[in-house]
Short mmCIF file of C-alpha atoms and ligand atoms in Angstrom, two decimals:
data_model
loop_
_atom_site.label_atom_id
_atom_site.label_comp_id
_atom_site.label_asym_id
_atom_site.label_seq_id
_atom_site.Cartn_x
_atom_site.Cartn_y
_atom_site.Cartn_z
CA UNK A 1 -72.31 96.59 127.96
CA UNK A 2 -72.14 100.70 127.71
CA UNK A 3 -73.58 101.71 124.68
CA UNK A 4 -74.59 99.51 122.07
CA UNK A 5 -78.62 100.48 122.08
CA UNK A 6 -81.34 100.49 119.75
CA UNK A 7 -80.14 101.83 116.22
CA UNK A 8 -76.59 102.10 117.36
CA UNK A 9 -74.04 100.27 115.01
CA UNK A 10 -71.11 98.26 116.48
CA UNK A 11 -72.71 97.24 120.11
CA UNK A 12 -74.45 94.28 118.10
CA UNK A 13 -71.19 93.00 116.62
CA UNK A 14 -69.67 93.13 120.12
CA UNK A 15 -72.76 90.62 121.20
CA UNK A 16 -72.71 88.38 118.50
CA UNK A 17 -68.46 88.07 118.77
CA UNK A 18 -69.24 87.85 122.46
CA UNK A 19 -71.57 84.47 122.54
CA UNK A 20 -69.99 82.65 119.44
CA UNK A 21 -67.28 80.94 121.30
CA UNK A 22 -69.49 80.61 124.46
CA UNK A 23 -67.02 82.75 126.74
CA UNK A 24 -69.39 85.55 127.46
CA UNK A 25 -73.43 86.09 128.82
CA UNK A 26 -74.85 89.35 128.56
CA UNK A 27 -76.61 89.84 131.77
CA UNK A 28 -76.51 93.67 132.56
CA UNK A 29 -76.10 97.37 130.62
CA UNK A 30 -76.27 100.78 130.72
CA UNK A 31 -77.12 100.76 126.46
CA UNK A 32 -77.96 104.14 125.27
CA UNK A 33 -77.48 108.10 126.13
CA UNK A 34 -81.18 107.95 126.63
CA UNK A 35 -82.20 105.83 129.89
CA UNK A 36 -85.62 105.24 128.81
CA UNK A 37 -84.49 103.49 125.44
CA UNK A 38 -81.90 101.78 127.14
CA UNK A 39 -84.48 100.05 129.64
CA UNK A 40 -86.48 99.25 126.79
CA UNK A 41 -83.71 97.40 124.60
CA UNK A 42 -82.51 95.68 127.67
CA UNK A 43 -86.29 93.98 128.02
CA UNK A 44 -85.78 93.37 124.22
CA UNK A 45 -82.67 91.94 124.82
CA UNK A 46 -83.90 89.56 128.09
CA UNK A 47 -81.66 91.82 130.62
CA UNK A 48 -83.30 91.65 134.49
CA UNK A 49 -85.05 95.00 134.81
CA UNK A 50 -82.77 95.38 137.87
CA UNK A 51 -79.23 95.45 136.12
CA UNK A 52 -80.82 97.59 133.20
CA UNK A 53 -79.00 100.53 134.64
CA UNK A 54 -79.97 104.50 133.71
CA UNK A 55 -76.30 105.00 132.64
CA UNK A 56 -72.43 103.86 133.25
CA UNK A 57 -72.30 105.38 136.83
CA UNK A 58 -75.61 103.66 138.29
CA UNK A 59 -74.27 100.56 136.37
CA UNK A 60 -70.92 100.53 138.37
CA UNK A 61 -72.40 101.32 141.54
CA UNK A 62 -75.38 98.68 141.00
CA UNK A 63 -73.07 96.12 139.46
CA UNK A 64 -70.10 96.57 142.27
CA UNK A 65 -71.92 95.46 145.09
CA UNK A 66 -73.26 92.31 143.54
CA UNK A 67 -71.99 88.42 144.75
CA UNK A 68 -73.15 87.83 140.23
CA UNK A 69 -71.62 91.05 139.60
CA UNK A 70 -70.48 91.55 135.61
CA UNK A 71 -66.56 90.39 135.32
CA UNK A 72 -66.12 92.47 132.52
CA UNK A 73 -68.01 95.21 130.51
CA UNK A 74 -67.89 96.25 126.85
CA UNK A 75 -68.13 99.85 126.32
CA UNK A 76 -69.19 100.55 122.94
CA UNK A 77 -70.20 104.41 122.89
CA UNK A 78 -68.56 107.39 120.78
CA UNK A 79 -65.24 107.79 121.56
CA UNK A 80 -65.33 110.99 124.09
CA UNK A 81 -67.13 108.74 126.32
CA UNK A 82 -64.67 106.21 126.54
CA UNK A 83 -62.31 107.54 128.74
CA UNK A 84 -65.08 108.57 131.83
CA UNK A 85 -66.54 104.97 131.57
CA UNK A 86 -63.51 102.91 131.57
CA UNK A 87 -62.08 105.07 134.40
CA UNK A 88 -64.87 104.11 136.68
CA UNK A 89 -65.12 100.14 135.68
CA UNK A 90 -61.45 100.10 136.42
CA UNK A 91 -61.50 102.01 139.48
CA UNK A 92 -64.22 99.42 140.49
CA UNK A 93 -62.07 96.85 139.94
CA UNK A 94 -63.61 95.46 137.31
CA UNK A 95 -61.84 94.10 133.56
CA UNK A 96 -62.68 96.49 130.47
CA UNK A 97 -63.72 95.79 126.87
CA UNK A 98 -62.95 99.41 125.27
CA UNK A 99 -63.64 100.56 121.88
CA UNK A 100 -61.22 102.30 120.04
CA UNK A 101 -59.84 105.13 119.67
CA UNK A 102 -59.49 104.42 123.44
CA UNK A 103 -59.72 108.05 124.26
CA UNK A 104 -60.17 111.44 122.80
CA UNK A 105 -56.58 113.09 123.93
CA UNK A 106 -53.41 111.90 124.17
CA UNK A 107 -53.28 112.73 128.02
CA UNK A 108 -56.59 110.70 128.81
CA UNK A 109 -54.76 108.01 126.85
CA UNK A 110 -51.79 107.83 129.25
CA UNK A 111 -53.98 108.20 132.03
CA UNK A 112 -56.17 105.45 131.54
CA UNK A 113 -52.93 103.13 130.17
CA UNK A 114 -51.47 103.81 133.33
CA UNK A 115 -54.72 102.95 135.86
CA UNK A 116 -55.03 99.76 134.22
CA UNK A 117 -51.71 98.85 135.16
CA UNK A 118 -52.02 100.29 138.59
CA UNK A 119 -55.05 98.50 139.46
CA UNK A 120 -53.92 95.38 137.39
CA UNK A 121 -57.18 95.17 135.60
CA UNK A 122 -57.13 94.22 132.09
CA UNK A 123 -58.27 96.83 129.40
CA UNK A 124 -58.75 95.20 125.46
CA UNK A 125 -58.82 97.18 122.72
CA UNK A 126 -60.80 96.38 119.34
CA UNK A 127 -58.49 96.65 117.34
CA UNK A 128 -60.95 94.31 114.86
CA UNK A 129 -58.44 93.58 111.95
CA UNK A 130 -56.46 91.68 114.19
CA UNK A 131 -58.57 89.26 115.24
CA UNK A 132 -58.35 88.05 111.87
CA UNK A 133 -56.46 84.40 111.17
CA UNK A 134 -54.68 85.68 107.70
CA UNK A 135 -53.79 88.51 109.64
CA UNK A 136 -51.99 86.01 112.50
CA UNK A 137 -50.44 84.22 109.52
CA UNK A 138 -49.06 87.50 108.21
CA UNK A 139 -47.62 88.38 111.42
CA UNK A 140 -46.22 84.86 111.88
CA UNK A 141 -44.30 84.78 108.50
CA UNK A 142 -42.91 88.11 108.91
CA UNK A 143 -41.53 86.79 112.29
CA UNK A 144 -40.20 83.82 110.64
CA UNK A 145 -38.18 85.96 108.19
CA UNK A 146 -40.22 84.77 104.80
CA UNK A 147 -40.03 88.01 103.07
CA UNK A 148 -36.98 89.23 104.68
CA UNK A 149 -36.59 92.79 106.64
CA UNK A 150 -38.98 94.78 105.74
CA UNK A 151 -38.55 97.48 103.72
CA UNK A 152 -41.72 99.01 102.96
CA UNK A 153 -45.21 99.02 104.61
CA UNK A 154 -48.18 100.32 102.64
CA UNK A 155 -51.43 100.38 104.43
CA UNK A 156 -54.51 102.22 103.47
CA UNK A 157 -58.16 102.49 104.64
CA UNK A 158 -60.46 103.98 102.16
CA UNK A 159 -64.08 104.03 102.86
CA UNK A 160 -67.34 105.69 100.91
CA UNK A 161 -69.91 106.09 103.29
CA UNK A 162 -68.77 110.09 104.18
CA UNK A 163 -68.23 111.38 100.76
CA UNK A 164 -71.72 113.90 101.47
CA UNK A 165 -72.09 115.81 104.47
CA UNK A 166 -74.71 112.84 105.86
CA UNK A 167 -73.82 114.16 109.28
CA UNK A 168 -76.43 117.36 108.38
CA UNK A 169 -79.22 114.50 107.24
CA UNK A 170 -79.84 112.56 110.36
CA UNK A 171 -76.92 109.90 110.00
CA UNK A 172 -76.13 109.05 114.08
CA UNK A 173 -72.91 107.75 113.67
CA UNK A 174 -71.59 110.51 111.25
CA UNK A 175 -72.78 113.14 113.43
CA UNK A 176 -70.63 112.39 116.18
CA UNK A 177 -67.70 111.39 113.80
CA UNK A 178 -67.96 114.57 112.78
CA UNK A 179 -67.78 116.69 116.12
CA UNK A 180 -64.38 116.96 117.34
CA UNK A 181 -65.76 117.08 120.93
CA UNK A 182 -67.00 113.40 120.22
CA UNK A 183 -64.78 111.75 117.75
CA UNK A 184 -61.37 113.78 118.67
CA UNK A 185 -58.99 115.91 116.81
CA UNK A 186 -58.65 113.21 114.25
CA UNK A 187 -61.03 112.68 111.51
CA UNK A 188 -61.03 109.99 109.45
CA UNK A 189 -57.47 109.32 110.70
CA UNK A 190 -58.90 108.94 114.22
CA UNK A 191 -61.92 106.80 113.17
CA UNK A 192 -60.16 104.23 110.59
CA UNK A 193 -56.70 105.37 110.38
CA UNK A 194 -55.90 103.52 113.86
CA UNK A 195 -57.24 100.82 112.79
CA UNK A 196 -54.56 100.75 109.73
CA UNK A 197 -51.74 102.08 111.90
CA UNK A 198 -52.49 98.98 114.44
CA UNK A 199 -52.51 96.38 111.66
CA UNK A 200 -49.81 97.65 110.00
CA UNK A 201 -47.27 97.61 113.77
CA UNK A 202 -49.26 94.22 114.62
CA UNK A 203 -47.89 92.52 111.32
CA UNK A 204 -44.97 94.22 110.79
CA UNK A 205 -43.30 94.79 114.86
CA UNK A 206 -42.48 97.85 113.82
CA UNK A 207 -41.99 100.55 116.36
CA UNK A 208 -42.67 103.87 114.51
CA UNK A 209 -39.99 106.82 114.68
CA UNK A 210 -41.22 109.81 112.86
CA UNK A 211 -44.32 110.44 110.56
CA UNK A 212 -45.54 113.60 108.49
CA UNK A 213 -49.00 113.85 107.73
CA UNK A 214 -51.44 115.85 105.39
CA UNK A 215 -54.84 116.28 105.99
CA UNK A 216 -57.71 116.98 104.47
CA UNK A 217 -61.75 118.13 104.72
CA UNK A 218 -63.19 117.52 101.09
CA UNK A 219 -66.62 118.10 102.20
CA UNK A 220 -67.83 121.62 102.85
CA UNK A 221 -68.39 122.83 106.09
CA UNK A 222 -67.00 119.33 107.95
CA UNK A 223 -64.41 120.32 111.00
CA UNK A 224 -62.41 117.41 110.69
CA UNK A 225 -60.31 115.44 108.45
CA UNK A 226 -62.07 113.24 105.87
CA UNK A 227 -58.74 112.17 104.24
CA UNK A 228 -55.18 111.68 105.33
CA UNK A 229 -52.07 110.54 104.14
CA UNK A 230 -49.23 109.91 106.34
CA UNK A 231 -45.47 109.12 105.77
CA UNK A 232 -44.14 106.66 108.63
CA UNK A 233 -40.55 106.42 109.16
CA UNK A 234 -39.61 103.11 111.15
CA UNK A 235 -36.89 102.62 113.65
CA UNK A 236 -35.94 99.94 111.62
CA UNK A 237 -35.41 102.44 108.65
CA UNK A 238 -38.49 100.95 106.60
CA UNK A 239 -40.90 103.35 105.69
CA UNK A 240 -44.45 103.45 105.64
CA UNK A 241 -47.16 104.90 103.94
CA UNK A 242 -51.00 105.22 105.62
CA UNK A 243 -53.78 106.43 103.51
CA UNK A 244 -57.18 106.55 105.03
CA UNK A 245 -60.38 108.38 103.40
CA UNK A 246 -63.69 108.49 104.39
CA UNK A 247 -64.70 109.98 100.70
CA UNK A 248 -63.47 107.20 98.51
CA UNK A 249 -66.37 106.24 96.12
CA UNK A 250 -66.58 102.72 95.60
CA UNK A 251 -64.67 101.38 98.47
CA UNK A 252 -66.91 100.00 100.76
CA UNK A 253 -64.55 98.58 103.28
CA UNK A 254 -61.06 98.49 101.27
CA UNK A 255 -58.55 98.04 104.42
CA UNK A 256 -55.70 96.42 102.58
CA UNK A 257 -51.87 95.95 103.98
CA UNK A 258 -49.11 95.56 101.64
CA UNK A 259 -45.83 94.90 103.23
CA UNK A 260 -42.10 94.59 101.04
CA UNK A 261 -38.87 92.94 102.52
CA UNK A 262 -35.86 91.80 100.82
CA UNK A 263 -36.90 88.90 99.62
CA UNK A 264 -40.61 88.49 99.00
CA UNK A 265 -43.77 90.63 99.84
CA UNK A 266 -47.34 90.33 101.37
CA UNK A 267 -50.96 91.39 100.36
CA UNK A 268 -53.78 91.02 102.28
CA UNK A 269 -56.98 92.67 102.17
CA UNK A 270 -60.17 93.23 104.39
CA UNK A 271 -62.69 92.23 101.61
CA UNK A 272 -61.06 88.93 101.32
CA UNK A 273 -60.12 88.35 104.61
CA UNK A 274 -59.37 83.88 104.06
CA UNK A 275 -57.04 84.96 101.64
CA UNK A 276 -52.97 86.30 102.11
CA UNK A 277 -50.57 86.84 98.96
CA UNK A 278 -47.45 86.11 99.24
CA UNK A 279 -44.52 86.26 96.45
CA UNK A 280 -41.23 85.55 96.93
CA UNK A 281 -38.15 87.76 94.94
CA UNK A 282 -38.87 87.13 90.75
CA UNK A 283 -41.26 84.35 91.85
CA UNK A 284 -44.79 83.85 91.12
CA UNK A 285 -47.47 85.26 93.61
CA UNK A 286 -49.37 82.29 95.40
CA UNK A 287 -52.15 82.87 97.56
CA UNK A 288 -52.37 81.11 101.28
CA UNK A 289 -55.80 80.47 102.52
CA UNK A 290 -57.66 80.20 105.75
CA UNK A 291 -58.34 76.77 107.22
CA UNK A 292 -55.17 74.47 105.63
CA UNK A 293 -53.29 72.51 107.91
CA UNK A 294 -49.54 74.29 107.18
CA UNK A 295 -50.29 77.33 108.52
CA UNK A 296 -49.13 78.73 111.73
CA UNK A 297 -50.43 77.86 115.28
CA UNK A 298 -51.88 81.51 116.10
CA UNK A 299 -53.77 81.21 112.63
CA UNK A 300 -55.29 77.81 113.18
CA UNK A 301 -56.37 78.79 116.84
CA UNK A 302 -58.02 81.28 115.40
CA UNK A 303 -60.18 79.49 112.60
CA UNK A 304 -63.28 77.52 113.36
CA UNK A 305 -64.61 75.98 110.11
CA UNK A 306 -62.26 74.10 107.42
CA UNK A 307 -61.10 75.53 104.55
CA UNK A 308 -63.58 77.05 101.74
CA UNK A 309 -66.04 77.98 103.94
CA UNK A 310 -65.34 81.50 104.34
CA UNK A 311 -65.20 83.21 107.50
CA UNK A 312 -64.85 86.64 107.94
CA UNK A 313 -65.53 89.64 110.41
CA UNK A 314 -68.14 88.25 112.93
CA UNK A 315 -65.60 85.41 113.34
CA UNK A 316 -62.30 88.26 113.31
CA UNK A 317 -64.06 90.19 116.47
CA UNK A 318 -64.85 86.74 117.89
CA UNK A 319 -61.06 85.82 117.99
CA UNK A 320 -60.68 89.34 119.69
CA UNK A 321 -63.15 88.65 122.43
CA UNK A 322 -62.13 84.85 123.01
CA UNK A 323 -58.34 86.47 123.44
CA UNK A 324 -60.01 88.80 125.87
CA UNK A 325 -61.62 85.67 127.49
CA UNK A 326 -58.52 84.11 127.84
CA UNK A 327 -56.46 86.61 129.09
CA UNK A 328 -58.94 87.40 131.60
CA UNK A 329 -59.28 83.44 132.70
CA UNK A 330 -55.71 83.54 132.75
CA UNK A 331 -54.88 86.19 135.21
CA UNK A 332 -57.62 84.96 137.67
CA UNK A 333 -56.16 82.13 137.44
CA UNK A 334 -52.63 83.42 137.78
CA UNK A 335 -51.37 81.54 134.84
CA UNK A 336 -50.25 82.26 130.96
CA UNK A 337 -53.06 83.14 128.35
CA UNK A 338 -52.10 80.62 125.59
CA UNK A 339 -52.06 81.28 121.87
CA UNK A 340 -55.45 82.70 121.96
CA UNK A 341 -54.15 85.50 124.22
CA UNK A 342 -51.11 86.25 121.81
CA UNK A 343 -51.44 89.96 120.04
CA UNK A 344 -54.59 90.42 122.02
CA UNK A 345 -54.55 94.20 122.04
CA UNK A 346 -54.69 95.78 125.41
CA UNK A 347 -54.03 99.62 127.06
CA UNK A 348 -50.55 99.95 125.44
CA UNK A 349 -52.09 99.62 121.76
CA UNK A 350 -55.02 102.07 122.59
CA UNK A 351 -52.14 104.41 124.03
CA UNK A 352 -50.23 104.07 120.96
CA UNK A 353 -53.19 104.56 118.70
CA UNK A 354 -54.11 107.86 120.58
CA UNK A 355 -50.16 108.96 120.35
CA UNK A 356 -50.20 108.30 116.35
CA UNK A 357 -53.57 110.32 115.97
CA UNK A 358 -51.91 113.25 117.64
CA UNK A 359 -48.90 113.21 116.18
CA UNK A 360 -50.71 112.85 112.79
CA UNK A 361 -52.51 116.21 113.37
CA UNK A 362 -49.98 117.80 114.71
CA UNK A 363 -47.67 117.52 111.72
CA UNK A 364 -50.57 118.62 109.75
CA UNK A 365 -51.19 121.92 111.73
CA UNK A 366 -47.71 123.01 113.33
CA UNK A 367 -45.35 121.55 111.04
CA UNK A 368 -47.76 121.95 107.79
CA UNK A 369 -46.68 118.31 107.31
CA UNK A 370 -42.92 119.59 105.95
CA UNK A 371 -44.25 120.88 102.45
CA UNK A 372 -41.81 122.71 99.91
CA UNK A 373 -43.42 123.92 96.44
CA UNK A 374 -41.34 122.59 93.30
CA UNK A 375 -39.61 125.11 91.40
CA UNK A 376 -41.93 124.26 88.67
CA UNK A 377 -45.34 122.60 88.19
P1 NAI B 401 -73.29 104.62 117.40
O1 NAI B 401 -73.59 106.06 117.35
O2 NAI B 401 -73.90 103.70 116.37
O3 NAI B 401 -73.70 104.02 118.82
C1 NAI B 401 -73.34 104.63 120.02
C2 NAI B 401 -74.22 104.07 121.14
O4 NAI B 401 -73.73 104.56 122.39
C3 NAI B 401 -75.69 104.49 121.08
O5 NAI B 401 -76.49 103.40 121.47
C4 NAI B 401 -75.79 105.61 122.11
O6 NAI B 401 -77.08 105.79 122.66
C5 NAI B 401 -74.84 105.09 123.15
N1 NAI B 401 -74.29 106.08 124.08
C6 NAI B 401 -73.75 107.30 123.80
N2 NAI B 401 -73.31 107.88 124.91
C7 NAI B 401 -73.58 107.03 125.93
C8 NAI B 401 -73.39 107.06 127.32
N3 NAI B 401 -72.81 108.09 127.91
N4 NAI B 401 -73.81 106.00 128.06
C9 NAI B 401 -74.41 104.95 127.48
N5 NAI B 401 -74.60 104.85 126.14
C10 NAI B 401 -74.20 105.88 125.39
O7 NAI B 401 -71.71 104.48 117.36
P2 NAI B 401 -70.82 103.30 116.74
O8 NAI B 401 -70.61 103.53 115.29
O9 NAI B 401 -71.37 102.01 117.16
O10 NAI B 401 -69.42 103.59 117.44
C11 NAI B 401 -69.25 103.39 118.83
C12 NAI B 401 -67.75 103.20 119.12
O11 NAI B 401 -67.28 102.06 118.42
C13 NAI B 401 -66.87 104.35 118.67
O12 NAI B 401 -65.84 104.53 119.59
C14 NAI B 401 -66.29 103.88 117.34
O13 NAI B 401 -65.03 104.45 117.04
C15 NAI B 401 -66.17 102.40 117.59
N6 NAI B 401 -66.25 101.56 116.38
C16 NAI B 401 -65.34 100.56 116.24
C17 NAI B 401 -65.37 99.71 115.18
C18 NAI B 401 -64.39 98.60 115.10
O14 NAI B 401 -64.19 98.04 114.03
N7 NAI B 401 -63.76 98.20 116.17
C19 NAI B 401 -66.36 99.89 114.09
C20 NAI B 401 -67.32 100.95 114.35
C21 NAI B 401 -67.25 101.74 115.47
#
């Protein structure tokens, strides 16, 4: 692991998704900015003083010579980071866990996309939300043609935790957010709105065509977006709408996905992830939960204990790593990955994500997202 230290947030979810299903140990890291700390959370964490490396480069080097050397690392730092590290695991030869947004600009994004193909390494993506099994179920039925072509694709992502400047009081993770060195040129959009932009393309298959996006910086003095709205025109003709917000009061995690065809709709939402809506034209809505035997194969694969005992996000990232697992048994083994490998998001995803961030601030700044005043107001 890269990243991931002492007081950081989402290296420990990335440890405990790792060991649930038994696919991964954690035997060496390069944890935190700070090589001192980072030595001393490896000894917390049981890591052999000699693969507690000072940072990602002495890692590679130490780890590339090595007969036990790492088959895959997790890199779970701020997202200007991302590109440097994964260049030089891949260039090693080794597979890559990355964090998302998988890069800062568009043209690292392509870059990297295109070394993991040319050195036929595997790169994942956390794309989290679809790890989960309601999500898989979602995606299945769409397939299957239970609501019909879709028509319309709402997906938003509001979140509370930003709504005061907590990046000038000492908060780590908004700091960086916050710097568009660190996070990007995309805000909130960068930080959650991928994650709502992959959902909604993993459910759906839609291919996006053309989007126009407004931005917005509610708190004073911030440099990037805090709040964004974005029209999405499909090549399919649906449309979509993307809301994420980083100042909605109340919302803790709200990441919900509505999606309309001709003849029924879907609901699901983060907060109660064993749950999907579904309703069918004039009929009543009737909710399908986690765990029950009709549900598809990708879902079930995906679930671990039987229905009524909730799972939830520890279990969503698992799915996510134990795709990773497989696909990376799979290729060593020169063979096909299996259902647990299906959707598993990989370079193509992060390159997409990066693409829709960019064309999202774009619109905002050179196009001024297409606004016209009404005549009256
Ligand atoms: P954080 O600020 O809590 O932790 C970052 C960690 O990386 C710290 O331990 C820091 O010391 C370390 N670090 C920074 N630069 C480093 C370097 N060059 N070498 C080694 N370690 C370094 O950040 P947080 O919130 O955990 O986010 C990290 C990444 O995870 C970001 O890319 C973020 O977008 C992503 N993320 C993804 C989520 C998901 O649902 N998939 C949720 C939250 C964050």
């Amino acid at each position: 692991m890269v990243g991931g230290g002492e007081g950081a947030y989402i290296g420990g979810i990335h440890r405990f998704a790792a060991r649930l299903d038994n696919h991964f140990d954690l035997v060496a890291g390069a944890f935190d900015v700070d090589a001192a700390r980072g030595h001393a959370f490896a000894a917390k964490n049981f890591i052999a003083p000699d693969r507690s490396h000072g940072d990602y480069a002495a890692m590679v080097e130490g780890e590339r010579g090595r007969d036990d050397r790492i088959d895959v690392v997790a890199i779970c730092t701020p997202n200007h980071t991302h590109y440097p590290i994964a260049k030089a695991f891949l260039e090693a030869g080794i597979d890559v866990i990355c964090e998302k947004p998988m890069t800062t600009t568009l043209e690292d994004a392509i870059a990297l996309h295109e070394l993991a193909q040319q050195t036929g390494r595997f790169l994942g993506v956390t794309y989290t939300y679809s790890g989960y099994p309601m999500v898989h179920e979602a995606r299945a039925m769409v397939a299957r043609g239970d609501i019909g072509k879709v028509r319309v694709v709402q997906v938003e992502y509001p979140l509370e935790w930003m709504a005061t400047g907590i990046e000038l009081q000492g908060n780590q993770q908004a700091a960086w957010r916050t710097d568009p060195q660190k996070n990007g040129r995309g805000g909130s959009i960068g930080d959650i709105g991928t994650h709502a932009y992959h959902l909604a393309g993993f459910v759906t298959g839609l291919k996006a065509e053309a989007i126009a996006a407004d931005l917005a910086t509610f708190v004073e003095g911030r440099a990037l977006d805090d709040n964004a709205h974005v029209m999405i025109r499909y090549e399919s003709g649906a449309r979509g709408l993307l809301w994420s917000s980083q100042v909605a009061i109340g919302q803790s995690n709200g990441l919900r996905l509505r999606v309309f065809g001709e003849t029924g709709s879907l609901v699901w939402h983060q907060e109660h992830p064993n749950e999907l809506v579904f309703t069918k034209l004039f009929g009543a809505p009737e909710t399908i939960k986690r765990g029950r035997d009709d549900l598809s194969e990708d879902a079930r694969a995906r679930t671990r204990t039987p229905p009524g005992h909730p799972e939830g996000y520890i279990e969503a990232f698992t799915n996510l790593y134990s795709g990773f697992a497989a696909i990376i048994r799979a290729n060593a083994e020169g063979r096909a990955a299996g259902p647990m490998g299906e959707g598993v998001p990989a370079s193509y995803d992060g390159l997409k994500g990066v693409a829709f961030v960019d064309a999202v601030v774009d619109s905002h700044e050179k196009h001024n997202g297409g606004w016209l005043a009404p005549r009256f107001a």
